[in-house]
Amino acid sequence: EHNPDQFGTAAMRTYNSFLLPKSKGALAVAESPTRARVVANNISFLVREFKADQEEWLRNVDRNRAEAVSKSEENTRVKHPVVIVLDNVRSAHNVGNILRLAEAAQVESVRLCGMTPRPPHPKIMKTAMGAAEYV
């Protein structure tokens, strides 16, 4: 079974080093009768460890998203009556950073005037990290 998510993992590197030894010494070790069983057990362990790490990461992401939703529900009623005006700010990265700051500070709105780049500009969306949707 070939899973593209596991490409570059320790299990794949172990498998490849067993199939394609780089030196005569490594070839001699790979040809020993018990080596295939040892490598198979090692790969099995590494795959289980990889899957456990992925599952833990997903649990953490889900938990963080749930916490963010609950925090956003708590904070939706608290908006500061501040309006930020960006007039001729030419850097999309700066606009994205200011949008992130405005979202963190819970300001009422951000007004973009003049030559200021506007969402959904790719650089703004990358720098704002989702804050452009909330402000």
mmCIF file of C-alpha atoms in Angstrom:
data_model
loop_
_atom_site.group_PDB
_atom_site.id
_atom_site.type_symbol
_atom_site.label_atom_id
_atom_site.label_comp_id
_atom_site.label_asym_id
_atom_site.label_seq_id
_atom_site.Cartn_x
_atom_site.Cartn_y
_atom_site.Cartn_z
ATOM 1 C CA GLU A 1 0.000 0.000 0.000
ATOM 2 C CA HIS A 2 1.515 3.314 -1.115
ATOM 3 C CA ASN A 3 0.237 6.411 0.641
ATOM 4 C CA PRO A 4 1.510 9.745 -0.771
ATOM 5 C CA ASP A 5 1.099 11.356 2.683
ATOM 6 C CA GLN A 6 3.862 9.123 3.991
ATOM 7 C CA PHE A 7 6.400 10.043 1.308
ATOM 8 C CA GLY A 8 9.514 11.382 3.021
ATOM 9 C CA THR A 9 8.664 9.855 6.391
ATOM 10 C CA ALA A 10 11.025 7.740 8.435
ATOM 11 C CA ALA A 11 9.145 4.596 7.351
ATOM 12 C CA MET A 12 9.688 5.366 3.657
ATOM 13 C CA ARG A 13 13.359 6.185 4.230
ATOM 14 C CA THR A 14 13.814 2.868 6.081
ATOM 15 C CA TYR A 15 12.054 0.981 3.284
ATOM 16 C CA ASN A 16 14.130 2.665 0.557
ATOM 17 C CA SER A 17 17.416 2.117 2.377
ATOM 18 C CA PHE A 18 16.566 -1.589 2.693
ATOM 19 C CA LEU A 19 15.680 -1.911 -1.005
ATOM 20 C CA LEU A 20 18.519 0.253 -2.311
ATOM 21 C CA PRO A 21 21.555 -0.084 -0.028
ATOM 22 C CA LYS A 22 24.214 2.548 -0.745
ATOM 23 C CA SER A 23 27.350 0.572 0.109
ATOM 24 C CA LYS A 24 28.677 -2.986 0.051
ATOM 25 C CA GLY A 25 28.463 -3.141 3.834
ATOM 26 C CA ALA A 26 24.823 -2.051 3.787
ATOM 27 C CA LEU A 27 24.120 -4.626 1.067
ATOM 28 C CA ALA A 28 25.702 -7.373 3.180
ATOM 29 C CA VAL A 29 23.549 -6.376 6.160
ATOM 30 C CA ALA A 30 20.407 -6.196 3.979
ATOM 31 C CA GLU A 31 21.040 -9.701 2.637
ATOM 32 C CA SER A 32 21.181 -11.320 6.081
ATOM 33 C CA PRO A 33 18.250 -13.727 6.604
ATOM 34 C CA THR A 34 16.719 -11.937 9.602
ATOM 35 C CA ARG A 35 17.148 -8.399 8.286
ATOM 36 C CA ALA A 36 13.870 -8.352 6.306
ATOM 37 C CA ARG A 37 11.846 -9.232 9.424
ATOM 38 C CA VAL A 38 13.636 -6.585 11.506
ATOM 39 C CA VAL A 39 13.087 -3.919 8.852
ATOM 40 C CA ALA A 40 9.407 -4.920 8.464
ATOM 41 C CA ASN A 41 8.860 -4.589 12.223
ATOM 42 C CA ASN A 42 10.664 -1.236 12.219
ATOM 43 C CA ILE A 43 8.562 0.053 9.310
ATOM 44 C CA SER A 44 5.367 -1.165 10.993
ATOM 45 C CA PHE A 45 6.279 0.717 14.162
ATOM 46 C CA LEU A 46 7.185 3.886 12.240
ATOM 47 C CA VAL A 47 3.901 3.798 10.283
ATOM 48 C CA ARG A 48 1.885 3.409 13.506
ATOM 49 C CA GLU A 49 3.833 6.285 15.045
ATOM 50 C CA PHE A 50 3.228 8.447 11.947
ATOM 51 C CA LYS A 51 -0.528 7.739 12.026
ATOM 52 C CA ALA A 52 -0.674 8.482 15.771
ATOM 53 C CA ASP A 53 1.084 11.819 15.191
ATOM 54 C CA GLN A 54 -1.371 12.704 12.415
ATOM 55 C CA GLU A 55 -4.365 11.804 14.601
ATOM 56 C CA GLU A 56 -2.990 13.872 17.486
ATOM 57 C CA TRP A 57 -2.439 16.823 15.151
ATOM 58 C CA LEU A 58 -6.031 16.543 13.882
ATOM 59 C CA ARG A 59 -7.376 16.381 17.443
ATOM 60 C CA ASN A 60 -5.412 19.512 18.326
ATOM 61 C CA VAL A 61 -6.631 21.341 15.200
ATOM 62 C CA ASP A 62 -10.238 20.389 15.930
ATOM 63 C CA ARG A 63 -9.890 21.456 19.579
ATOM 64 C CA ASN A 64 -8.314 24.778 18.582
ATOM 65 C CA ARG A 65 -11.065 25.440 16.046
ATOM 66 C CA ALA A 66 -13.744 24.683 18.642
ATOM 67 C CA GLU A 67 -12.045 27.041 21.104
ATOM 68 C CA ALA A 68 -11.801 29.747 18.432
ATOM 69 C CA VAL A 69 -15.503 29.396 17.628
ATOM 70 C CA SER A 70 -16.472 29.614 21.299
ATOM 71 C CA LYS A 71 -14.204 32.628 21.797
ATOM 72 C CA SER A 72 -15.571 34.324 18.685
ATOM 73 C CA GLU A 73 -19.120 33.753 19.954
ATOM 74 C CA GLU A 74 -18.157 35.342 23.280
ATOM 75 C CA ASN A 75 -16.389 38.261 21.618
ATOM 76 C CA THR A 76 -18.923 39.058 18.902
ATOM 77 C CA ARG A 77 -20.834 41.390 21.192
ATOM 78 C CA VAL A 78 -17.748 43.395 22.214
ATOM 79 C CA LYS A 79 -16.686 45.725 19.387
ATOM 80 C CA HIS A 80 -14.771 48.896 20.116
ATOM 81 C CA PRO A 81 -16.230 51.985 18.386
ATOM 82 C CA VAL A 82 -13.013 52.627 16.469
ATOM 83 C CA VAL A 83 -12.736 53.028 12.704
ATOM 84 C CA ILE A 84 -9.300 52.662 11.095
ATOM 85 C CA VAL A 85 -8.833 54.559 7.821
ATOM 86 C CA LEU A 86 -6.064 53.435 5.454
ATOM 87 C CA ASP A 87 -5.457 56.076 2.797
ATOM 88 C CA ASN A 88 -2.973 55.269 0.002
ATOM 89 C CA VAL A 89 -1.208 52.496 1.900
ATOM 90 C CA ARG A 90 0.521 50.823 -1.036
ATOM 91 C CA SER A 91 1.883 47.687 0.610
ATOM 92 C CA ALA A 92 -0.544 44.762 0.578
ATOM 93 C CA HIS A 93 1.469 43.141 3.361
ATOM 94 C CA ASN A 94 0.979 46.200 5.583
ATOM 95 C CA VAL A 95 -2.751 46.199 4.859
ATOM 96 C CA GLY A 96 -2.941 42.514 5.818
ATOM 97 C CA ASN A 97 -1.072 43.164 9.064
ATOM 98 C CA ILE A 98 -3.361 46.071 9.929
ATOM 99 C CA LEU A 99 -6.427 43.910 9.254
ATOM 100 C CA ARG A 100 -5.010 41.272 11.605
ATOM 101 C CA LEU A 101 -4.381 43.933 14.239
ATOM 102 C CA ALA A 102 -7.910 45.314 13.801
ATOM 103 C CA GLU A 103 -9.423 41.866 14.206
ATOM 104 C CA ALA A 104 -7.371 41.208 17.357
ATOM 105 C CA ALA A 105 -8.305 44.613 18.813
ATOM 106 C CA GLN A 106 -11.997 44.063 17.937
ATOM 107 C CA VAL A 107 -12.332 47.401 16.139
ATOM 108 C CA GLU A 108 -15.619 48.222 14.457
ATOM 109 C CA SER A 109 -14.318 48.594 10.897
ATOM 110 C CA VAL A 110 -11.386 49.351 8.611
ATOM 111 C CA ARG A 111 -11.904 51.734 5.682
ATOM 112 C CA LEU A 112 -9.629 51.430 2.644
ATOM 113 C CA CYS A 113 -9.247 54.588 0.528
ATOM 114 C CA GLY A 114 -7.198 55.731 -2.433
ATOM 115 C CA MET A 115 -4.644 53.339 -3.874
ATOM 116 C CA THR A 116 -4.814 50.960 -0.915
ATOM 117 C CA PRO A 117 -5.053 47.327 -2.091
ATOM 118 C CA ARG A 118 -8.282 45.599 -1.092
ATOM 119 C CA PRO A 119 -9.190 42.013 -0.272
ATOM 120 C CA PRO A 120 -9.217 39.469 -1.910
ATOM 121 C CA HIS A 121 -5.715 40.523 -3.003
ATOM 122 C CA PRO A 122 -3.557 37.367 -2.546
ATOM 123 C CA LYS A 123 -0.874 39.116 -0.489
ATOM 124 C CA ILE A 124 -3.474 40.646 1.828
ATOM 125 C CA MET A 125 -5.221 37.317 2.336
ATOM 126 C CA LYS A 126 -1.922 35.585 3.068
ATOM 127 C CA THR A 127 -0.768 38.206 5.568
ATOM 128 C CA ALA A 128 -4.177 38.747 7.184
ATOM 129 C CA MET A 129 -4.531 35.003 7.866
ATOM 130 C CA GLY A 130 -8.328 35.065 7.741
ATOM 131 C CA ALA A 131 -8.823 38.354 9.593
ATOM 132 C CA ALA A 132 -10.061 40.105 6.437
ATOM 133 C CA GLU A 133 -13.309 38.143 6.710
ATOM 134 C CA TYR A 134 -14.068 39.351 10.240
ATOM 135 C CA VAL A 135 -13.253 43.059 10.048
#
